[in-house]
Structure formats: C-alpha cells, structure tokens
CSV table of C-alpha atoms and ligand atoms in Angstrom, one decimal:
chain,number,residue,atom,x,y,z
A,294,MET,CA,72.7,105.8,101.9
A,295,SER,CA,71.7,107.0,98.4
A,296,ALA,CA,68.3,106.3,97.0
A,297,PRO,CA,68.1,102.7,95.8
A,298,ARG,CA,68.7,102.2,92.1
A,299,ASN,CA,70.9,100.2,89.8
A,300,PRO,CA,74.0,102.1,88.9
A,301,LYS,CA,74.8,102.4,85.1
A,302,THR,CA,78.0,104.5,85.3
A,303,PHE,CA,80.9,104.2,87.8
A,304,HIS,CA,84.0,106.0,88.8
A,305,VAL,CA,86.9,104.5,90.8
A,306,LYS,CA,89.2,106.8,92.8
A,307,SER,CA,92.3,105.2,94.3
A,308,PHE,CA,94.4,106.7,97.1
A,309,GLY,CA,97.7,105.6,98.4
A,310,CYS,CA,100.0,102.9,97.1
A,311,GLN,CA,100.5,101.3,93.7
A,312,MET,CA,98.7,98.2,95.0
A,313,ASN,CA,95.6,100.2,95.4
A,314,VAL,CA,96.0,101.5,91.8
A,315,TYR,CA,96.2,97.9,90.7
A,316,ASP,CA,93.1,96.9,92.8
A,317,GLY,CA,91.3,100.0,91.4
A,318,GLU,CA,92.0,98.9,87.8
A,319,ARG,CA,90.7,95.4,88.6
A,320,MET,CA,87.5,96.7,90.2
A,321,GLY,CA,86.9,98.8,87.1
A,322,GLU,CA,87.4,95.8,84.9
A,323,LEU,CA,85.0,93.9,87.0
A,324,MET,CA,82.2,96.4,86.8
A,325,ALA,CA,82.7,97.0,83.1
A,326,ALA,CA,82.3,93.2,82.7
A,327,GLN,CA,78.9,93.7,84.5
A,328,GLY,CA,77.9,96.2,81.7
A,329,MET,CA,78.5,99.4,83.7
A,330,THR,CA,80.3,102.3,81.9
A,331,PRO,CA,83.4,103.9,83.5
A,332,ILE,CA,83.3,107.8,83.5
A,333,ASP,CA,86.0,110.3,84.4
A,334,ASP,CA,83.8,112.7,86.3
A,335,ALA,CA,83.1,111.4,89.8
A,336,ASN,CA,80.3,114.0,90.3
A,337,ALA,CA,78.4,112.6,87.3
A,338,ALA,CA,78.7,108.9,88.2
A,339,ASP,CA,75.9,106.6,89.6
A,340,LEU,CA,78.5,104.6,91.6
A,341,VAL,CA,81.7,106.0,93.1
A,342,VAL,CA,84.2,103.6,94.5
A,343,LEU,CA,86.7,105.2,96.9
A,344,ASN,CA,89.6,102.9,97.1
A,345,THR,CA,91.2,104.1,100.4
A,346,CYS,CA,94.5,104.2,102.2
A,347,HIS,CA,94.9,103.8,106.0
A,348,ILE,CA,98.7,104.2,106.3
A,349,ARG,CA,98.7,107.7,107.8
A,350,GLU,CA,96.0,109.6,109.6
A,351,ARG,CA,95.7,112.2,106.9
A,352,ALA,CA,95.1,109.6,104.2
A,353,THR,CA,92.3,108.2,106.3
A,354,GLU,CA,90.6,111.5,106.8
A,355,LYS,CA,90.6,112.2,103.1
A,356,VAL,CA,88.0,109.5,102.6
A,357,TYR,CA,85.5,111.3,104.8
A,358,SER,CA,86.0,114.7,103.2
A,359,ASP,CA,85.6,113.0,99.8
A,360,ILE,CA,82.3,111.5,100.8
A,361,GLY,CA,81.1,114.9,102.0
A,362,ARG,CA,82.1,116.5,98.7
A,363,LEU,CA,80.4,113.8,96.7
A,364,ARG,CA,77.2,114.2,98.7
A,365,LYS,CA,77.3,118.0,98.0
A,366,HIS,CA,78.4,118.1,94.3
A,367,GLY,CA,77.6,114.5,93.0
A,368,ASN,CA,74.7,112.9,91.3
A,369,ASP,CA,73.4,111.3,94.5
A,370,PRO,CA,75.7,108.4,93.8
A,371,MET,CA,75.9,105.1,95.4
A,372,ILE,CA,79.2,105.2,97.4
A,373,ALA,CA,81.4,102.2,98.0
A,374,VAL,CA,84.4,102.4,100.3
A,375,ALA,CA,87.1,99.9,99.4
A,376,GLY,CA,90.7,99.5,100.4
A,377,CYS,CA,92.4,99.6,103.7
A,378,VAL,CA,90.1,102.0,105.5
A,379,ALA,CA,87.2,99.6,104.6
A,380,GLN,CA,89.2,96.7,106.1
A,381,ALA,CA,90.1,98.6,109.3
A,382,GLU,CA,86.8,100.3,110.0
A,383,GLY,CA,84.3,98.0,108.4
A,384,ALA,CA,80.7,98.6,109.3
A,385,ASP,CA,81.7,101.7,111.4
A,386,ILE,CA,81.9,103.5,108.1
A,387,VAL,CA,78.3,102.8,107.3
A,388,ALA,CA,77.4,104.1,110.7
A,389,ARG,CA,79.6,107.2,110.5
A,390,ALA,CA,79.1,108.2,106.8
A,391,LYS,CA,76.0,106.3,105.7
A,392,VAL,CA,77.8,104.8,102.7
A,393,ASP,CA,76.2,102.0,100.6
A,394,VAL,CA,79.0,99.5,100.3
A,395,VAL,CA,82.1,98.7,102.4
A,396,VAL,CA,84.5,96.2,100.8
A,397,GLY,CA,88.0,95.1,102.0
A,398,PRO,CA,91.0,94.6,99.7
A,399,GLN,CA,90.6,90.8,99.8
A,400,ALA,CA,86.9,90.8,99.0
A,401,TYR,CA,86.4,93.1,96.1
A,402,HIS,CA,85.7,90.3,93.6
A,403,ASN,CA,82.3,90.3,95.4
A,404,LEU,CA,81.6,93.9,94.5
A,405,PRO,CA,78.9,93.2,91.9
A,406,GLY,CA,76.8,91.3,94.5
A,407,LEU,CA,77.4,94.0,97.1
A,408,VAL,CA,76.3,96.7,94.7
A,409,ALA,CA,73.2,94.7,93.9
A,410,GLN,CA,72.4,94.4,97.6
A,411,ALA,CA,72.8,98.1,98.1
A,412,ALA,CA,70.7,98.9,95.0
A,413,ALA,CA,67.9,96.8,96.7
A,414,GLY,CA,68.2,99.1,99.7
A,415,THR,CA,70.4,97.3,102.2
A,416,ALA,CA,74.0,98.6,103.0
A,417,ALA,CA,76.5,95.8,102.2
A,418,VAL,CA,79.7,95.1,104.1
A,419,ASP,CA,82.3,92.5,103.2
A,420,THR,CA,85.7,92.5,104.9
A,421,ASP,CA,86.5,88.8,104.7
A,422,MET,CA,90.1,87.8,104.1
A,423,PRO,CA,90.2,84.5,102.1
A,424,ALA,CA,93.7,83.9,100.8
A,425,THR,CA,94.0,85.0,97.1
A,426,ALA,CA,90.4,83.9,96.3
A,427,LYS,CA,89.8,87.2,94.5
A,428,PHE,CA,92.3,86.8,91.7
A,429,GLY,CA,90.7,83.7,90.3
A,430,ALA,CA,87.3,85.4,90.3
A,431,LEU,CA,88.4,88.5,88.4
A,432,PRO,CA,87.8,89.0,84.6
A,433,ALA,CA,90.7,88.8,82.1
A,434,ARG,CA,92.9,91.8,81.5
A,435,ARG,CA,92.0,93.6,78.3
A,436,LYS,CA,93.5,97.0,77.7
A,437,VAL,CA,96.4,98.3,79.8
A,438,SER,CA,99.0,101.1,79.7
A,439,PRO,CA,102.6,100.3,78.5
A,440,SER,CA,103.7,100.2,82.1
A,441,ALA,CA,101.3,97.9,83.9
A,442,PHE,CA,101.1,96.8,87.6
A,443,LEU,CA,100.8,93.2,88.6
A,444,THR,CA,100.2,92.3,92.2
A,445,VAL,CA,102.2,89.1,93.1
A,446,GLN,CA,102.3,89.2,96.8
A,447,GLU,CA,100.1,90.7,99.5
A,448,GLY,CA,100.2,91.3,103.2
A,449,CYS,CA,103.1,91.6,105.7
A,450,ASP,CA,104.4,89.6,108.6
A,451,LYS,CA,107.1,92.1,109.6
A,452,PHE,CA,105.0,94.1,112.2
A,453,CYS,CA,107.0,97.3,112.1
A,454,THR,CA,105.7,99.0,115.2
A,455,TYR,CA,104.3,102.1,113.4
A,456,CYS,CA,102.5,100.3,110.6
A,457,VAL,CA,98.9,99.2,110.0
A,458,VAL,CA,99.6,97.1,107.0
A,459,PRO,CA,99.9,93.7,108.9
A,460,TYR,CA,96.4,94.4,110.3
A,461,THR,CA,94.7,95.7,107.2
A,462,ARG,CA,96.3,93.5,104.5
A,463,GLY,CA,96.8,90.5,106.7
A,464,ALA,CA,99.7,87.9,106.6
A,465,GLU,CA,102.2,87.6,103.8
A,466,ILE,CA,100.8,85.5,100.9
A,467,SER,CA,102.3,84.9,97.4
A,468,ARG,CA,100.2,84.3,94.4
A,469,PRO,CA,101.0,81.1,92.5
A,470,PHE,CA,103.8,81.2,89.9
A,471,ASP,CA,101.7,80.0,86.9
A,472,ALA,CA,98.9,82.5,87.6
A,473,ILE,CA,101.4,85.4,87.7
A,474,VAL,CA,103.1,84.3,84.4
A,475,ASP,CA,99.7,83.9,82.7
A,476,GLU,CA,98.6,87.3,83.9
A,477,ALA,CA,101.9,88.8,82.7
A,478,LYS,CA,101.3,87.3,79.2
A,479,ALA,CA,97.8,88.6,79.2
A,480,LEU,CA,99.1,92.1,80.1
A,481,VAL,CA,101.6,92.0,77.3
A,482,ASP,CA,98.8,90.9,74.9
A,483,ALA,CA,96.8,93.9,76.2
A,484,GLY,CA,99.6,96.4,75.4
A,485,ALA,CA,102.0,96.2,78.4
A,486,ARG,CA,105.7,96.6,77.6
A,487,GLU,CA,106.8,97.0,81.2
A,488,ILE,CA,105.5,95.1,84.2
A,489,ILE,CA,105.9,96.3,87.7
A,490,LEU,CA,105.5,93.4,90.2
A,491,LEU,CA,103.8,94.6,93.3
A,492,GLY,CA,103.7,93.5,96.9
A,493,GLN,CA,103.9,95.0,100.4
A,494,ASN,CA,107.0,92.8,100.6
A,495,VAL,CA,107.4,91.8,97.0
A,496,ASN,CA,110.9,90.4,97.5
A,497,ALA,CA,109.4,87.9,100.0
A,498,TRP,CA,107.6,86.3,97.1
A,499,ASP,CA,108.1,82.6,97.1
A,500,ASP,CA,106.5,79.3,96.2
A,501,ALA,CA,106.7,75.6,97.3
A,502,GLU,CA,109.6,75.0,94.9
A,503,GLY,CA,111.5,77.9,96.5
A,504,ARG,CA,111.8,79.8,93.2
A,505,GLY,CA,111.9,83.2,94.9
A,506,LEU,CA,111.2,86.5,93.3
A,507,HIS,CA,114.3,86.1,91.2
A,508,GLY,CA,113.0,82.8,89.7
A,509,LEU,CA,109.8,84.6,88.8
A,510,ILE,CA,111.7,87.5,87.3
A,511,ARG,CA,113.7,85.0,85.2
A,512,ALA,CA,110.5,83.4,84.0
A,513,LEU,CA,109.1,86.8,83.0
A,514,ASP,CA,112.4,87.6,81.2
A,515,ARG,CA,111.4,84.9,78.7
A,516,VAL,CA,107.9,86.5,78.0
A,517,GLU,CA,108.1,87.7,74.4
A,518,GLY,CA,107.1,91.3,73.8
A,519,LEU,CA,107.9,92.3,77.4
A,520,HIS,CA,110.8,94.7,77.5
A,521,ARG,CA,111.1,95.8,81.1
A,522,ILE,CA,110.5,94.3,84.6
A,523,ARG,CA,110.5,96.3,87.9
A,524,TYR,CA,109.3,95.3,91.4
A,525,THR,CA,108.3,97.2,94.5
A,526,THR,CA,108.3,97.4,97.6
A,527,SER,CA,111.1,95.4,99.1
A,528,HIS,CA,112.2,94.7,102.7
A,529,PRO,CA,116.0,94.7,103.5
A,530,ASN,CA,115.7,91.3,105.2
A,531,ASP,CA,114.3,89.6,102.1
A,532,MET,CA,117.0,90.9,99.8
A,533,ARG,CA,118.4,87.5,98.9
A,534,GLU,CA,121.6,86.7,96.9
A,535,GLY,CA,119.5,85.3,93.9
A,536,LEU,CA,117.7,88.6,93.5
A,537,ILE,CA,120.9,90.6,93.7
A,538,ARG,CA,122.4,88.4,91.1
A,539,ALA,CA,119.4,88.9,88.9
A,540,HIS,CA,120.2,92.6,88.8
A,541,ALA,CA,123.6,91.7,87.3
A,542,GLU,CA,122.3,89.0,84.8
A,543,VAL,CA,118.7,89.7,83.7
A,544,GLU,CA,118.7,92.4,81.0
A,545,LYS,CA,115.0,93.2,81.3
A,546,LEU,CA,115.3,93.8,85.0
A,547,MET,CA,115.6,97.6,85.3
A,548,PRO,CA,118.4,99.2,87.4
A,549,PHE,CA,116.2,100.5,90.1
A,550,LEU,CA,115.6,99.4,93.7
A,551,HIS,CA,113.2,100.7,96.2
A,552,LEU,CA,114.5,99.5,99.6
A,553,PRO,CA,113.0,101.5,102.5
A,554,VAL,CA,115.2,102.0,105.5
A,555,GLN,CA,112.9,104.4,107.5
A,556,ALA,CA,115.6,105.8,109.8
A,557,GLY,CA,119.4,105.9,110.3
A,558,SER,CA,119.7,105.3,114.0
A,559,ASP,CA,120.0,101.7,115.3
A,560,ARG,CA,118.1,102.6,118.4
A,561,VAL,CA,115.2,104.0,116.4
A,562,LEU,CA,115.3,101.0,113.9
A,563,LYS,CA,115.1,98.7,116.9
A,564,ALA,CA,112.1,100.6,118.4
A,565,MET,CA,110.5,100.4,114.9
A,566,ASN,CA,111.1,96.6,115.0
A,567,ARG,CA,112.7,96.9,111.6
A,568,SER,CA,115.0,93.8,112.2
A,569,HIS,CA,117.9,95.3,110.3
A,570,SER,CA,120.5,97.7,111.4
A,571,ARG,CA,122.0,100.8,109.7
A,572,ASP,CA,125.1,98.8,108.8
A,573,SER,CA,123.4,95.7,107.6
A,574,TYR,CA,121.2,97.9,105.3
A,575,LEU,CA,124.3,99.7,103.9
A,576,ARG,CA,126.0,96.4,103.3
A,577,ILE,CA,123.1,95.2,101.2
A,578,LEU,CA,123.3,98.3,99.1
A,579,ASP,CA,127.0,97.7,98.6
A,580,ARG,CA,126.3,94.2,97.3
A,581,VAL,CA,123.5,95.5,95.0
A,582,ARG,CA,125.8,98.2,93.7
A,583,ALA,CA,128.6,95.6,93.1
A,584,ALA,CA,126.1,93.6,91.0
A,585,ARG,CA,124.7,96.6,89.1
A,586,PRO,CA,126.9,99.7,89.5
A,587,ASP,CA,124.4,102.1,87.8
A,588,ILE,CA,121.5,101.1,90.0
A,589,ALA,CA,119.2,103.9,91.1
A,590,LEU,CA,118.3,103.6,94.8
A,591,SER,CA,115.1,104.7,96.4
A,592,GLY,CA,113.7,104.5,99.9
A,593,ASP,CA,111.1,105.6,102.5
A,594,PHE,CA,111.8,107.6,105.6
A,595,ILE,CA,109.8,108.4,108.7
A,596,VAL,CA,110.8,111.4,110.8
A,597,GLY,CA,109.7,112.1,114.4
A,598,PHE,CA,109.2,108.4,115.5
A,599,PRO,CA,108.4,108.5,119.2
A,600,GLY,CA,111.6,109.1,121.1
A,601,GLU,CA,113.7,110.2,118.1
A,602,THR,CA,116.2,112.7,119.4
A,603,ASP,CA,118.0,115.4,117.4
A,604,ALA,CA,121.2,113.3,117.4
A,605,GLU,CA,119.3,110.2,116.1
A,606,PHE,CA,117.7,112.3,113.4
A,607,GLU,CA,121.2,113.5,112.4
A,608,GLU,CA,122.0,109.8,111.8
A,609,THR,CA,119.2,109.6,109.3
A,610,LEU,CA,120.7,112.6,107.4
A,611,SER,CA,124.2,111.0,107.5
A,612,LEU,CA,122.8,107.7,106.1
A,613,VAL,CA,121.1,109.7,103.3
A,614,ASP,CA,124.4,111.4,102.6
A,615,ALA,CA,126.2,108.1,102.5
A,616,VAL,CA,123.8,106.4,100.1
A,617,GLY,CA,123.0,109.2,97.6
A,618,TYR,CA,119.5,108.2,96.7
A,619,ALA,CA,118.0,108.8,93.2
A,620,GLN,CA,114.5,109.4,94.7
A,621,CYS,CA,112.7,108.9,98.0
A,622,PHE,CA,109.5,109.3,99.9
A,623,SER,CA,109.6,110.9,103.3
A,624,PHE,CA,106.8,111.2,105.9
A,625,LYS,CA,106.1,112.6,109.4
A,626,TYR,CA,105.3,109.9,111.8
A,627,SER,CA,101.6,109.5,112.2
A,628,PRO,CA,100.3,107.4,115.1
A,629,ARG,CA,97.9,104.6,113.9
A,630,PRO,CA,95.4,103.2,116.4
A,631,GLY,CA,96.1,99.6,117.3
A,632,THR,CA,99.9,99.7,116.4
A,633,PRO,CA,102.5,99.3,119.2
A,634,ALA,CA,104.1,102.7,118.4
A,635,ALA,CA,100.8,104.5,119.1
A,636,GLU,CA,101.2,103.4,122.8
A,637,MET,CA,104.8,104.8,123.0
A,638,VAL,CA,104.4,108.2,124.7
A,639,ASP,CA,108.0,108.8,125.9
A,640,GLY,CA,110.0,111.4,124.0
A,641,PHE,CA,107.1,112.6,122.0
A,642,VAL,CA,108.4,114.8,119.1
A,643,SER,CA,106.6,118.2,118.8
A,644,ALA,CA,104.8,119.2,115.6
A,645,GLU,CA,107.4,122.0,115.1
A,646,ALA,CA,110.4,119.6,115.4
A,647,MET,CA,108.7,117.1,113.0
A,648,ASP,CA,108.2,119.9,110.4
A,649,GLU,CA,111.8,121.0,110.8
A,650,ARG,CA,113.2,117.5,110.5
A,651,LEU,CA,111.1,116.7,107.4
A,652,GLN,CA,112.2,119.9,105.7
A,653,ARG,CA,115.8,119.3,106.5
A,654,LEU,CA,115.6,115.7,105.3
A,655,GLN,CA,113.8,116.7,102.1
A,656,ALA,CA,116.4,119.3,101.4
A,657,HIS,CA,119.1,116.5,101.4
A,658,LEU,CA,116.9,114.1,99.3
A,659,ASN,CA,116.0,116.8,96.7
A,660,ARG,CA,119.7,117.7,96.4
A,661,ASP,CA,120.6,114.1,95.7
A,662,GLN,CA,117.7,113.5,93.3
A,663,GLU,CA,118.8,116.5,91.2
A,664,ALA,CA,122.4,115.4,91.3
A,665,PHE,CA,121.4,112.0,90.2
A,666,ASN,CA,119.3,113.4,87.3
A,667,ARG,CA,122.1,115.7,86.3
A,668,ALA,CA,124.5,112.8,86.2
A,669,THR,CA,122.5,111.2,83.4
A,670,ILE,CA,123.1,114.2,81.1
A,671,GLY,CA,125.0,113.1,78.0
A,672,GLN,CA,124.1,109.4,78.3
A,673,THR,CA,122.1,107.6,75.7
A,674,CYS,CA,119.5,105.3,77.1
A,675,HIS,CA,116.2,103.5,76.3
A,676,VAL,CA,113.0,105.3,77.0
A,677,LEU,CA,109.6,103.7,77.1
A,678,VAL,CA,107.0,106.2,75.8
A,679,GLU,CA,104.1,106.2,78.2
A,680,ARG,CA,102.0,109.3,77.4
A,681,ARG,CA,101.7,112.7,75.7
A,682,GLY,CA,103.5,115.7,77.2
A,683,LYS,CA,102.0,119.1,77.7
A,684,PHE,CA,103.0,120.5,74.3
A,685,ALA,CA,102.2,119.4,70.7
A,686,GLY,CA,104.6,116.7,69.6
A,687,GLN,CA,106.0,116.2,73.1
A,688,MET,CA,105.9,112.8,74.7
A,689,LEU,CA,106.7,111.6,78.2
A,690,GLY,CA,108.6,108.3,78.9
A,691,LYS,CA,110.7,106.7,81.5
A,692,SER,CA,114.4,106.1,81.6
A,693,PRO,CA,115.7,102.7,82.9
A,694,TRP,CA,116.3,104.5,86.2
A,695,LEU,CA,112.6,105.5,86.4
A,696,GLN,CA,113.2,109.2,85.6
A,697,SER,CA,110.6,111.0,83.6
A,698,VAL,CA,112.0,112.0,80.2
A,699,TYR,CA,110.3,114.7,78.1
A,700,LEU,CA,111.1,114.8,74.4
A,701,GLU,CA,109.9,115.6,70.9
A,702,THR,CA,109.2,112.5,68.9
A,703,ASP,CA,106.6,111.0,66.6
A,704,ALA,CA,106.9,107.7,68.4
A,705,ALA,CA,103.7,106.3,69.7
A,706,ILE,CA,102.7,105.4,73.3
A,707,GLY,CA,104.2,102.0,74.0
A,708,ASP,CA,107.3,102.5,71.7
A,709,MET,CA,110.7,102.0,73.1
A,710,ILE,CA,113.2,104.6,71.7
A,711,GLN,CA,116.8,105.4,72.2
A,712,VAL,CA,117.3,108.9,73.6
A,713,GLU,CA,120.3,111.1,74.4
A,714,ILE,CA,119.7,112.9,77.6
A,715,ARG,CA,120.3,116.7,77.3
A,716,ALA,CA,119.2,118.2,80.6
A,717,GLY,CA,118.5,117.1,84.1
A,718,TYR,CA,116.2,118.9,86.6
A,719,ALA,CA,114.8,118.3,90.1
A,720,ASN,CA,112.0,116.0,88.8
A,721,SER,CA,112.7,115.2,85.2
A,722,LEU,CA,115.0,115.0,82.2
A,723,THR,CA,114.8,116.2,78.6
A,724,GLY,CA,116.4,114.5,75.7
A,725,VAL,CA,116.5,114.0,71.9
A,726,GLU,CA,115.5,110.9,70.0
A,727,ARG,CA,118.2,108.8,68.4
A,728,VAL,CA,116.6,105.5,67.2
A,729,LYS,CA,113.3,103.8,67.5
A,730,ILE,CA,113.9,100.3,68.8
A,731,ALA,CA,110.7,98.4,69.3
A,732,ALA,CA,107.0,98.6,69.7
B,134,5AD,N1,103.5,107.2,109.9
B,134,5AD,C1,104.2,107.7,108.9
B,134,5AD,N2,104.7,107.0,107.9
B,134,5AD,C2,104.3,105.7,107.8
B,134,5AD,N3,104.6,104.8,106.9
B,134,5AD,C3,104.0,103.6,107.3
B,134,5AD,N4,103.4,103.8,108.4
B,134,5AD,C4,103.6,105.1,108.8
B,134,5AD,C5,103.1,105.9,109.9
B,134,5AD,N5,102.4,105.4,110.9
B,134,5AD,C6,105.4,105.0,105.7
B,134,5AD,C7,106.7,104.1,105.7
B,134,5AD,C8,106.4,103.1,104.6
B,134,5AD,C9,105.5,103.9,103.7
B,134,5AD,C10,104.7,103.2,102.7
B,134,5AD,O1,104.7,104.7,104.5
B,134,5AD,O2,107.8,104.9,105.3
B,134,5AD,O3,107.5,102.6,104.0
B,135,SF4,FE1,104.5,98.1,107.2
B,135,SF4,FE2,107.0,97.3,108.0
B,135,SF4,FE3,105.3,95.6,106.7
B,135,SF4,FE4,106.4,97.6,105.3
B,135,SF4,S1,107.5,95.9,106.3
B,135,SF4,S2,104.3,97.0,105.3
B,135,SF4,S3,106.4,99.2,106.9
B,135,SF4,S4,105.0,96.4,108.7
C-alpha cells in the first residue's frame, strides 16, 4: 500500500472494451464530483485507477506490469484496481500487489468510500454485484465528446466455453428504458451528437413491455439534437426481426453491425457453445443486407481454439471471404482459468500454428478492409467531426460506416459535414468538405 493520505488528483486508465471506457468516464465524473482533479500524467497523480480487462491472459498481466511501473516512476500513488480483473481476483490482488483499493464493475459507485478507507490506512475491497444499483448512484453527465458511450445492458448468459465474461460481469441485465432515454438526453445536452449503446450482448436488451433494442433505438431516434445511433456488441442469436427492420427504417441508426462469429467451422462453433451455426450466421447477414444494402459488417475471431484443425481453420477463412467484412478484431485463443475450454486439452494448437493462422486470417481481413475503404471513394457522405488531425487545419471524423475520415475544414468538433471521399487506405479515408449540415 501507499502511505496513507487523501488524494487530491487522480488518473483513470482503462484497458479492454468500450464498456470499460464508459465505466472509466463515470468513475472520473464521480471523483471529480468529490472535489478531486483529473490529470493526464499517471506518474504525477495521487490516485491511479487501473480499470482492467480479464478477457485474455495478456490483458490481465498488463495490470501487474502497470502497477510495477507506477511504483517505480509514480508519485507514490494510491492504486485502485477496477474492472474485470478486480472482479475475478478480488482480495488476491491486494495480497499479490499490495494495492490500496479493489473495486468490481458493479460496485464502482462506492469508490469514494473505498478511497477514504484506504486513505485511513486499510486496504478496501468491494466486488459485490447488486443489479444496476450503481447507475442511480452516479453523478449527472456534464461534458462529453461528440461520440459518447452509453451502457444499456451488462453481463452475459451465453457461456461461450472460452469466455470469462459470464463470470466477471455476471448475468444479463438491462437498464430501465426511462433511465437510458434520460441519460441519452443528458449526453446530448452535454455535447453528444452520436450515442453508442453498449452491452456485452447489447441486442439482448429488453424490458417488461418487450420493447427490445429496436424499441429503444426508435425512442432515441426522437431525441432532438442527436444525429447518430450505434450499438455494440451483438450476439447472432439475439438478432431479432425488429432490429433488422430498424436498420431499414431508422435514419439515425448508422449502417454498421458488429456481429462476432468467432469461427467458421460448425464443429468448432459447437465446442465453443456459440449456439449458432455457420449457415444460420450467414443467413442473418443476408437479412441484414437485404434491409440495409450498404451496411458495414464487423466481427470477432478466435484462432487456435482447442482442437481446431487446419481444415477447420480454412473454414474460417472461407467464411471471411464469403462475408467481406469492413473491419474485424481477431485473437489467438487464450485459456482463461475457470472456463470450460481451459479444461479441453485434446488437439492443443501449437504457438507456431496459432501465429501462422492469425497472420493468414489477418491478411484476409486487411485485404477486405482496404477494399471496403476503397469502395467508398467518390461517394458523398456525412462525417461527424470528432477531433483535430495531426496537421494544422486538419480534422478527423467518422463516416456512417465508422471509417476514420481525414480532411481540411474549419468545422468545429461536433459539427456534421458533408464530405466527398477522395481516397481510401488500409485504416482511413481522406475527403473534401462539401457542405456544413448541423452542429
Ligand atoms: N481467448 C481469445 N479471445 C477471446 N475472446 C473472448 N475470450 C477469449 C479468449 N479466451 C475474444 C472474442 C470476443 C472478444 C471480445 O474477445 O472474440 O468476441
Ligand atoms: Fe463471452 Fe460469448 Fe458472452 Fe460474448 S456471448 S461475452 S463471447 S460468453
């Protein structure tokens, strides 16, 4: 532990998924409301919150190397470990790394009290999982970026055999409809022009009236001053007709769908407990494309799942070729303690084979991403300006299909402009401004 003292400055560092980014923002708002000052330099802060990710082994180990680095270069800070590693390892982190506070993803509204306890000299651990209690206990949203995250659903009941999420984030729960709509309005008042609805299984969002995610999206469509709606991450089995129809009918809903498939072989999908097949997944994409022909598709892949043969891996490549994704994430399988797949020892895939498969997969994905980007050349589309580019006068915004667009403009951050796309590269586009549309 650090020497006891009341922290006056803090720094939050979030790892992993967008839900952690959202939680990190909310923890920052909470501490600012207590009178603490946020600072950019972790090494100068009195309190450092490491908002951690447990999804793969490498993500977990990062926490411990970060703690070591802070001890060496930092200002003897109080260290709080939050997020999924906190939930999974709890008090063991205090024993292993002598941190001051451990707080799980469902308990971080208690952070001020835990920090006070640590400041008085006793390490504080809170990994309780009360359903959505935290949201009501957080301060109002004040200043946010033009593209803002809003967590609407947490947890997962799917139990894919490789995944720790059902254990660290608990069962699927949906936040109440009214609380979400109120927060969306507050985000727009605070400067948001786009809202990205977040959940581990966001398309499983529902309420007692059965409004479903599409009902929520249609309600947000009516929020004045909001120009764009996105949502992530979705599960194929929760991709209902109403949501697909919303892609055809709701103008503010952007033409982008992140729908992970993980693998292309039915045997591997079954071993992963994905509860969809290669074919049922492809059929969903057909329906989505029929509703919204220009939709940009995205996914997640795992290579080297226990028992995956060369031939089964080839089925992943052929699925990728059949879909033509706009962008994807791909990972080497990482065994997570406590998950069923960690016990599967037959057909263990060697490190070399994993490396080779990942490289081959990424070559296909990169090829398709660049082709998708090049296909937008010559089109005129709306771009939401999100931040400054590297050069004077240059700004960076996002196309409807979530591509980064660089251009010269005197438009301000938060403006929506019309842009003609002039060039497409592996990771971005460039364009020229046509008309300013809205602020
Ligand atoms: N090993 C590798 N990748 C994993 N993911 C989840 N668990 C593991 C694991 N044990 C990937 C999946 C998921 C994404 C968020 O992380 O592709 O969709
Ligand atoms: Fe993990 Fe599967 Fe749930 Fe996604 S759907 S969070 S991969 S268990």
